mmCIF file of C-alpha atoms and ligand atoms in Angstrom:
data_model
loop_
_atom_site.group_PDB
_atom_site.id
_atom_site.type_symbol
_atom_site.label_atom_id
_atom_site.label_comp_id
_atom_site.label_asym_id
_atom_site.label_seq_id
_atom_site.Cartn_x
_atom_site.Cartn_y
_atom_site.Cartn_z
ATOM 1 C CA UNK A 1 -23.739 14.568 110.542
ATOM 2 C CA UNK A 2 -26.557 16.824 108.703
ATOM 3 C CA UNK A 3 -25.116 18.160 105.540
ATOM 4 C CA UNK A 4 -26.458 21.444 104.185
ATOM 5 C CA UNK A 5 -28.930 20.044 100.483
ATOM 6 C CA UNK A 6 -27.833 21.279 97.452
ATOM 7 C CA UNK A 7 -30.515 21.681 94.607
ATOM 8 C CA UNK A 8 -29.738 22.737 91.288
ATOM 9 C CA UNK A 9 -31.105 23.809 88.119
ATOM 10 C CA UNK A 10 -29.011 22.540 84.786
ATOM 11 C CA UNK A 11 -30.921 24.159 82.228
ATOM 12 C CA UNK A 12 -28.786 22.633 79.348
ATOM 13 C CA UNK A 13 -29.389 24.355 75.881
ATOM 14 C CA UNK A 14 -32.844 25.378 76.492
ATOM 15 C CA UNK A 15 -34.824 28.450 76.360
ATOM 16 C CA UNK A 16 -34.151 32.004 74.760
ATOM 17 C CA UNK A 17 -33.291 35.334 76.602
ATOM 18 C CA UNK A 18 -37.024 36.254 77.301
ATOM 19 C CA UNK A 19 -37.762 33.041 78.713
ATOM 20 C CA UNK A 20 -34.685 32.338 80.510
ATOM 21 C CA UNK A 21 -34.886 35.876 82.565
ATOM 22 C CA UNK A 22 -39.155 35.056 82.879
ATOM 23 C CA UNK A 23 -37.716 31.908 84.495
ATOM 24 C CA UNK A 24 -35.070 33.542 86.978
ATOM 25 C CA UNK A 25 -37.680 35.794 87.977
ATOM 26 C CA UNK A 26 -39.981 33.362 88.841
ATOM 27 C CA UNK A 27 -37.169 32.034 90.905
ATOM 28 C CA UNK A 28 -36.520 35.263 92.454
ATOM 29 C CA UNK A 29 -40.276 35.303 93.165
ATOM 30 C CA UNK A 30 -40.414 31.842 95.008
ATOM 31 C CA UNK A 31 -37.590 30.958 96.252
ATOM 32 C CA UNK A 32 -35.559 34.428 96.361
ATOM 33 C CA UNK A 33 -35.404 34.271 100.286
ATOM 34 C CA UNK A 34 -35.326 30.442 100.529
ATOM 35 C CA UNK A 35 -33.699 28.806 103.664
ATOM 36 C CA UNK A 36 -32.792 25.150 104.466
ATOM 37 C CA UNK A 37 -30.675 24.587 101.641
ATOM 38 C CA UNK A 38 -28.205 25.651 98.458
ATOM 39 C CA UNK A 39 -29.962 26.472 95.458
ATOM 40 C CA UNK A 40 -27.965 26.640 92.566
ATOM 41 C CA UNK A 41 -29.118 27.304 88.466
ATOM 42 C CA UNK A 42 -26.687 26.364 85.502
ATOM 43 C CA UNK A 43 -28.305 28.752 82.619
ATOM 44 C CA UNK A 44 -26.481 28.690 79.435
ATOM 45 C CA UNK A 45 -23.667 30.517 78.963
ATOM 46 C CA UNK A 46 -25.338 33.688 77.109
ATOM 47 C CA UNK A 47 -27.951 34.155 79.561
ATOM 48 C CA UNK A 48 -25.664 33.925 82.305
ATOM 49 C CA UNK A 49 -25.343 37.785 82.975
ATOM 50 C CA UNK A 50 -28.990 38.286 82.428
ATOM 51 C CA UNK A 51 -30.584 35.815 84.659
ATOM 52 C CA UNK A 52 -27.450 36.858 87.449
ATOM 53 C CA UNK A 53 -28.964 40.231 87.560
ATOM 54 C CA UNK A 54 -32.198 38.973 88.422
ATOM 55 C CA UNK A 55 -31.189 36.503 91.151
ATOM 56 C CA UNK A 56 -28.589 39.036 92.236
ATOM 57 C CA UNK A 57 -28.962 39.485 96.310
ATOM 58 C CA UNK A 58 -31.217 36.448 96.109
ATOM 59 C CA UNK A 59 -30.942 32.648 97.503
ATOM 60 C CA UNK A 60 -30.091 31.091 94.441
ATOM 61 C CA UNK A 61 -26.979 31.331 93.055
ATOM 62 C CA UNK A 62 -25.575 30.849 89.317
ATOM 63 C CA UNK A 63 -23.141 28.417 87.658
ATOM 64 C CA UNK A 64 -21.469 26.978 84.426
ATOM 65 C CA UNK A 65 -22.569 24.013 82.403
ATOM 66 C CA UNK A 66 -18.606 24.009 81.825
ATOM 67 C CA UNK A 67 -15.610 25.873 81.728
ATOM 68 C CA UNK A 68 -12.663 25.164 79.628
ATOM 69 C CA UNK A 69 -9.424 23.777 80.872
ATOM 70 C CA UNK A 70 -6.979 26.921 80.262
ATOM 71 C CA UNK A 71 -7.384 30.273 81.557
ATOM 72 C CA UNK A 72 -7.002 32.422 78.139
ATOM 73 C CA UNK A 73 -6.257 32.487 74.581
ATOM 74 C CA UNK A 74 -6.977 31.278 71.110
ATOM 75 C CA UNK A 75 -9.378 28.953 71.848
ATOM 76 C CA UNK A 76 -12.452 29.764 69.847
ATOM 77 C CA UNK A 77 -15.538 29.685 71.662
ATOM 78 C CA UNK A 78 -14.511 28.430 74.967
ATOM 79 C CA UNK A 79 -15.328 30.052 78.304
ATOM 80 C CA UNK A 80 -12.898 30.050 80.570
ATOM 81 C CA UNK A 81 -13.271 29.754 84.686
ATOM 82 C CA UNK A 82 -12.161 33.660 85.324
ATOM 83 C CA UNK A 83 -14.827 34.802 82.933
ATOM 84 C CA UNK A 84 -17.430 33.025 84.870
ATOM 85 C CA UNK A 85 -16.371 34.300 88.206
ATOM 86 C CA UNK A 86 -16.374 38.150 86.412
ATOM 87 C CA UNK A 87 -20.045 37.207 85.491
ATOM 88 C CA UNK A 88 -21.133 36.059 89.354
ATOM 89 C CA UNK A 89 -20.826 32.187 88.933
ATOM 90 C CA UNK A 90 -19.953 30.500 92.275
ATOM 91 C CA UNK A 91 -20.202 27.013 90.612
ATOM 92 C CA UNK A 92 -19.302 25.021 87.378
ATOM 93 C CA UNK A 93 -20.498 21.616 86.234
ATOM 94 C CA UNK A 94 -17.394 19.142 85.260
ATOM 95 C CA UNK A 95 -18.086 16.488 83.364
ATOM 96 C CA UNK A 96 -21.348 16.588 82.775
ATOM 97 C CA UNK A 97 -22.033 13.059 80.847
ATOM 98 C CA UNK A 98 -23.809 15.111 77.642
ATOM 99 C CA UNK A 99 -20.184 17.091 77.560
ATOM 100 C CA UNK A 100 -18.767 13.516 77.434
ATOM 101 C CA UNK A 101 -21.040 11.582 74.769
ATOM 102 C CA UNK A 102 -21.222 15.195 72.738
ATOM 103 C CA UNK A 103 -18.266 17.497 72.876
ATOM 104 C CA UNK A 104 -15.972 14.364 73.907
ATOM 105 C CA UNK A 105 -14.691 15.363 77.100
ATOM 106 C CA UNK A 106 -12.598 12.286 78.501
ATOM 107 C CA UNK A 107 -11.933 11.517 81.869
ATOM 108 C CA UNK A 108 -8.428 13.257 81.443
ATOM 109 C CA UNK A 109 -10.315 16.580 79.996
ATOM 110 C CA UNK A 110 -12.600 16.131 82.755
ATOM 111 C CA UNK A 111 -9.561 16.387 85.321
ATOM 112 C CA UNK A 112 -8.149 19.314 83.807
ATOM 113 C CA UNK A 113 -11.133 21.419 83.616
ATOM 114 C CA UNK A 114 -11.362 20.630 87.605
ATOM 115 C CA UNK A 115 -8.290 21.657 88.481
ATOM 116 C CA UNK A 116 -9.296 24.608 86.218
ATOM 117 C CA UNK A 117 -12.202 25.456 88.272
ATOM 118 C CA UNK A 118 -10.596 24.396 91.422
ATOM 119 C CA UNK A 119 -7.512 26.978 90.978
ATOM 120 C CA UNK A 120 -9.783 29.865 89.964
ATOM 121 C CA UNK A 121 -11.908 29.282 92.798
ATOM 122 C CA UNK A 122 -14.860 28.101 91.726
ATOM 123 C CA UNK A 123 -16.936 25.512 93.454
ATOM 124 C CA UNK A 124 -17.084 22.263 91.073
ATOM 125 C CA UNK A 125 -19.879 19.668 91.107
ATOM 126 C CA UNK A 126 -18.318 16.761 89.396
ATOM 127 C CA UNK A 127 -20.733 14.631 87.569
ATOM 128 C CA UNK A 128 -19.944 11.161 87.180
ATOM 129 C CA UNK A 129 -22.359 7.985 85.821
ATOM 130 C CA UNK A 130 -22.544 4.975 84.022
ATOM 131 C CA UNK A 131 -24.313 3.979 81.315
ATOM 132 C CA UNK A 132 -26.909 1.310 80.784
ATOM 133 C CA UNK A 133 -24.713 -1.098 78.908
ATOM 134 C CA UNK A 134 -21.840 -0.962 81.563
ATOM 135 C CA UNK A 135 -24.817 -1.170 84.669
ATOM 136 C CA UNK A 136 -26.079 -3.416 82.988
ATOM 137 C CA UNK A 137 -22.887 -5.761 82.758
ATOM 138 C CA UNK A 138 -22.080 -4.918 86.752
ATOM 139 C CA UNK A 139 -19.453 -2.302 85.818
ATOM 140 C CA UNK A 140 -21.046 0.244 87.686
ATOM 141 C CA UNK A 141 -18.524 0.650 90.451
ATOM 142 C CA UNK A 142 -15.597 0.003 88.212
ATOM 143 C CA UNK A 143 -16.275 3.062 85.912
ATOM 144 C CA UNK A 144 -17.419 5.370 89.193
ATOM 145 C CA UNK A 145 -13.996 4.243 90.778
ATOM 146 C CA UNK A 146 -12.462 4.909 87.244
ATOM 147 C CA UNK A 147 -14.019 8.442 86.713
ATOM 148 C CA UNK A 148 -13.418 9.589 90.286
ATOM 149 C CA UNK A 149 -9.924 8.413 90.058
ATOM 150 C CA UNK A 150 -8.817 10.534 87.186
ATOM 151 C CA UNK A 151 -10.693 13.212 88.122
ATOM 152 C CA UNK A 152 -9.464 13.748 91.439
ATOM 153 C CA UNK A 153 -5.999 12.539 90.651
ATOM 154 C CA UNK A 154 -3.456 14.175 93.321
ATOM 155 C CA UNK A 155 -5.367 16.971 94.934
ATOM 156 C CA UNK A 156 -5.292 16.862 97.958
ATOM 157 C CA UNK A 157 -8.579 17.165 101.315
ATOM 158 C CA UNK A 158 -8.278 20.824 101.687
ATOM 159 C CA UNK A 159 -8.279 21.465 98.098
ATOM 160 C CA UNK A 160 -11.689 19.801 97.075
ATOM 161 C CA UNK A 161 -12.995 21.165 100.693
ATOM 162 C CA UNK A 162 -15.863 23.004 98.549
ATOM 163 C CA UNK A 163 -16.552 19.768 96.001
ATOM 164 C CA UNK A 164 -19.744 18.255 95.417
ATOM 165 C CA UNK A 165 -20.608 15.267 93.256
ATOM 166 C CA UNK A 166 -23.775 14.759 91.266
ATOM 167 C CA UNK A 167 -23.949 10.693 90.740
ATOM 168 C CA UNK A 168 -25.915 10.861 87.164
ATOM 169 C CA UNK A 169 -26.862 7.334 85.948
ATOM 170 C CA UNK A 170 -26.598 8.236 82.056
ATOM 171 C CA UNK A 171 -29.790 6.125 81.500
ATOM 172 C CA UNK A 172 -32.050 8.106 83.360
ATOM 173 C CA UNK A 173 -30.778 11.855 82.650
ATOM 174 C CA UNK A 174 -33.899 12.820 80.396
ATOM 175 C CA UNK A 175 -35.269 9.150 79.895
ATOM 176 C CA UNK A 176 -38.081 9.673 82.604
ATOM 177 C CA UNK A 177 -36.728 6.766 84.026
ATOM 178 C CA UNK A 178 -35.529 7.566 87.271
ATOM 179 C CA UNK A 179 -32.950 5.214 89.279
ATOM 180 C CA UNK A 180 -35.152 4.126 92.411
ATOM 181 C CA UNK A 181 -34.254 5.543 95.640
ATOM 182 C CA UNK A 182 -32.670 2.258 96.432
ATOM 183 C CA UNK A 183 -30.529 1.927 93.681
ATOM 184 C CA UNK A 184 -29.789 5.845 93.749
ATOM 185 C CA UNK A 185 -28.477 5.367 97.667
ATOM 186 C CA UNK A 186 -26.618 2.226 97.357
ATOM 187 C CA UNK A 187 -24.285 3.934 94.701
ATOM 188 C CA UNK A 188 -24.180 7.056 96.785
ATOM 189 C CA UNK A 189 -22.886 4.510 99.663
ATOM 190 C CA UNK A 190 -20.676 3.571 97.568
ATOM 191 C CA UNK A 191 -19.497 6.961 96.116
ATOM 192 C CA UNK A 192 -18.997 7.910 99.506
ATOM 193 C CA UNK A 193 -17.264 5.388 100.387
ATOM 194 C CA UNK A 194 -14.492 5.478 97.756
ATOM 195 C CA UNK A 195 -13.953 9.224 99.530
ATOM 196 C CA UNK A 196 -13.256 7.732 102.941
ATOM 197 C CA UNK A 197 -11.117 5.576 101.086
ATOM 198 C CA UNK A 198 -8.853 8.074 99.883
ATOM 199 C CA UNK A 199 -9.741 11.089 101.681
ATOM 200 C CA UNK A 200 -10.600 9.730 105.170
ATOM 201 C CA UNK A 201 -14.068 9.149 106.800
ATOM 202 C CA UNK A 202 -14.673 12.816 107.986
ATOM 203 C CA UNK A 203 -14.079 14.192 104.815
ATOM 204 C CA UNK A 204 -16.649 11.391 103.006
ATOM 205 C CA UNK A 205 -18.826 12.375 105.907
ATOM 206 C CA UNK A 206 -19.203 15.797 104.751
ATOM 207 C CA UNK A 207 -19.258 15.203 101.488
ATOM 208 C CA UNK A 208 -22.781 16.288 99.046
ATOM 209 C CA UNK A 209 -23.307 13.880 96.920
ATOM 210 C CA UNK A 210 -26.504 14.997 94.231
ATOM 211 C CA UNK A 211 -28.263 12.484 92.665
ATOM 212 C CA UNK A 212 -29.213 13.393 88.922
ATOM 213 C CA UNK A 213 -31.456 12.189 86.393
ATOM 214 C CA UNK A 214 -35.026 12.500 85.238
ATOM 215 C CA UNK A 215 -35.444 14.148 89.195
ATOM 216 C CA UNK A 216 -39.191 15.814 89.034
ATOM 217 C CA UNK A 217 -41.538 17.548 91.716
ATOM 218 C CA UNK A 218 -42.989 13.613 92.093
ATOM 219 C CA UNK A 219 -39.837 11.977 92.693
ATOM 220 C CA UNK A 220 -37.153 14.305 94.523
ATOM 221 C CA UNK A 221 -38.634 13.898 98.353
ATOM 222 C CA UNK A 222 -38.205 9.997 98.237
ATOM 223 C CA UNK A 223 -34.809 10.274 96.810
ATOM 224 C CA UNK A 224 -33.933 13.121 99.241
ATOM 225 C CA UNK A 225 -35.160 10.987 102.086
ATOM 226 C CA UNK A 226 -32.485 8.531 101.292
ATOM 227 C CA UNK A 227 -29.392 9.322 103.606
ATOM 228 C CA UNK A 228 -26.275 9.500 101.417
ATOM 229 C CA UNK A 229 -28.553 11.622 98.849
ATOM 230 C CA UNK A 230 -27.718 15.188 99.815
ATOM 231 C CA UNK A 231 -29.333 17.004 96.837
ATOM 232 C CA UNK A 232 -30.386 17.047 92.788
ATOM 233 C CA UNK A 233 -29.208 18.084 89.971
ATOM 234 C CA UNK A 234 -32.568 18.864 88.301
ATOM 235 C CA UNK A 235 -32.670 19.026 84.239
ATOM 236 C CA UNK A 236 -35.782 19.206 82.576
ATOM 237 C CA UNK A 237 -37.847 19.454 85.670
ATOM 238 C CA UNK A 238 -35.674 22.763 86.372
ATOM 239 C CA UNK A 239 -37.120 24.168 83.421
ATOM 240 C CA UNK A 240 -40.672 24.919 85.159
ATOM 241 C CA UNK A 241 -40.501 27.260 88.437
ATOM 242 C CA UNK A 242 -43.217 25.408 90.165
ATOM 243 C CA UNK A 243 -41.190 22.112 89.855
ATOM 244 C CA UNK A 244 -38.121 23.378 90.769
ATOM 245 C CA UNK A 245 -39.930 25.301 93.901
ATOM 246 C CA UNK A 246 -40.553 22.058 94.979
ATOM 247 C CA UNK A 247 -37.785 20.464 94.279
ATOM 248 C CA UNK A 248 -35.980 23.116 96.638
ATOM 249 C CA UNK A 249 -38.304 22.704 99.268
ATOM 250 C CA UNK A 250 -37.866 18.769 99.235
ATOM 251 C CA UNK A 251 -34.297 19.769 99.369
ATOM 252 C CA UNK A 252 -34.646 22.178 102.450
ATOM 253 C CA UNK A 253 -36.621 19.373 104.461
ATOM 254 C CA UNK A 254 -33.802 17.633 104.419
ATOM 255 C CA UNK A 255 -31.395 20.173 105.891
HETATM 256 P P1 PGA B 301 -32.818 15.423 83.639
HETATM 257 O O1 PGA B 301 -31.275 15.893 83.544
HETATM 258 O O2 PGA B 301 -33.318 15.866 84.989
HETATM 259 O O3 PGA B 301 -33.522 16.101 82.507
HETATM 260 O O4 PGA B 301 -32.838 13.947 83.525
HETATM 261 C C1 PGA B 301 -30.432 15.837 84.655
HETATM 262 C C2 PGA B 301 -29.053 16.310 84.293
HETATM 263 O O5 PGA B 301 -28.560 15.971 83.214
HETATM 264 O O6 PGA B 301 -28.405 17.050 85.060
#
């Protein structure tokens, strides 16, 4: 089956209000009308509004970094997944491994904040990964199975209908090292195979599965050629329009 690419832009905690809207504009400029493909940024949560105004009516579309797990109240500084709808967001990250190593997000935090976003109906990309110690010792699968597992825990199919996964090897998100495009697909295989697993083959099937870390203009068409690699989830390399551009464009090739 062809599954629609999904490319997107985690700018982490990068740039400053003047840059971030030059940056969406840019976007607006290249890619505004782009076909073949989701595009998706992730600015921070301050410039959210702004760079939403500029990308308003466009092709790409704006998301979290994160949401916390409860809907309101006294929880200094968190942002919860209503206020991100109010501001335009169609998408949150969960999970993202630097909310795990930094703000210590477990798997069981993880879980909550996607039911969060999944009752408030925003579209989650649930980022899962190993690191280099546990790849290294041929825990890979174990702590992907692991990190699924708890995530997903008893929702059903038709709720995570609009889910997509971003399979981010901690080791190479920012390293420059990027996994190869074999390594990359063999763990998508398998990602996508613990889906059919639980959720039945035609749901794996259409399952988008992003591949993320140290992605660049050089390196995203021979991961995107790889068949269980249905997108990116670009960091640093989302921080330059040109790269991103084509990024997006490997992206829509593949459509
Ligand atoms: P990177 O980050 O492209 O800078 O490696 C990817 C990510 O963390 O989403």
């Amino acid at each position: 089956m062809t599954r629609t690419s999904i490319i997107g832009g985690n700018w982490k905690m990068n740039l400053t209000l003047t840059l971030a809207e030059r940056l969406a504009q840019e976007l607006r400029n290249r890619l505004g009308s782009h076909r073949g493909g989701q595009l998706v940024v992730f600015p921070p949560f301050v410039f959210i509004d702004a760079v939403r105004r500029r990308l308003r009516d466009s092709a790409v579309e704006v998301g979290g970094q994160d949401l916390h797990p409860l809907p309101k109240g006294a929880y200094t500084s968190g942002v919860s997944a209503e206020m991100l709808a109010s501001l335009g967001c169609t998408r949150v990250l969960v999970g993202h491994s630097e909310r795990r190593a930094w703000f210590g997000d477990s798997d069981a935090r993880v879980a909550e904040k996607l039911k969060a976003a999944l009752s408030s109906g925003l579209k989650p990309v649930l980022c899962i990964g190993e690191t280099l110690e546990q790849r290294q010792s041929g825990a890979t699968e174990s702590v992907l199975r692991r990190q699924l597992e708890t995530a997903l825990g008893a929702h059903g199919a038709a709720a995570l209908s609009d889910l997509v996964v971003a399979y981010e090897p901690v080791w190479a998100i920012g390293t420059g090292v990027t996994a190869t495009p074999e390594q990359a697909q063999a763990t998508h295989a398998f990602v996508r195979s613990e889906f059919a697993r639980h959720f039945g083959a035609a749901f794996a099937e259409a399952l988008r599965i992003q591949y993320g870390g140290s992605v660049t203009a050089d390196n995203a068409a021979a991961l995107l050629s790889c068949p269980d690699i249905d997108g990116a989830l670009v960091g640093g390399a989302s921080l330059d329009a040109n790269g991103f551009t084509t990024i997006a464009r490997a992206g829509a090739r593949r459509s």
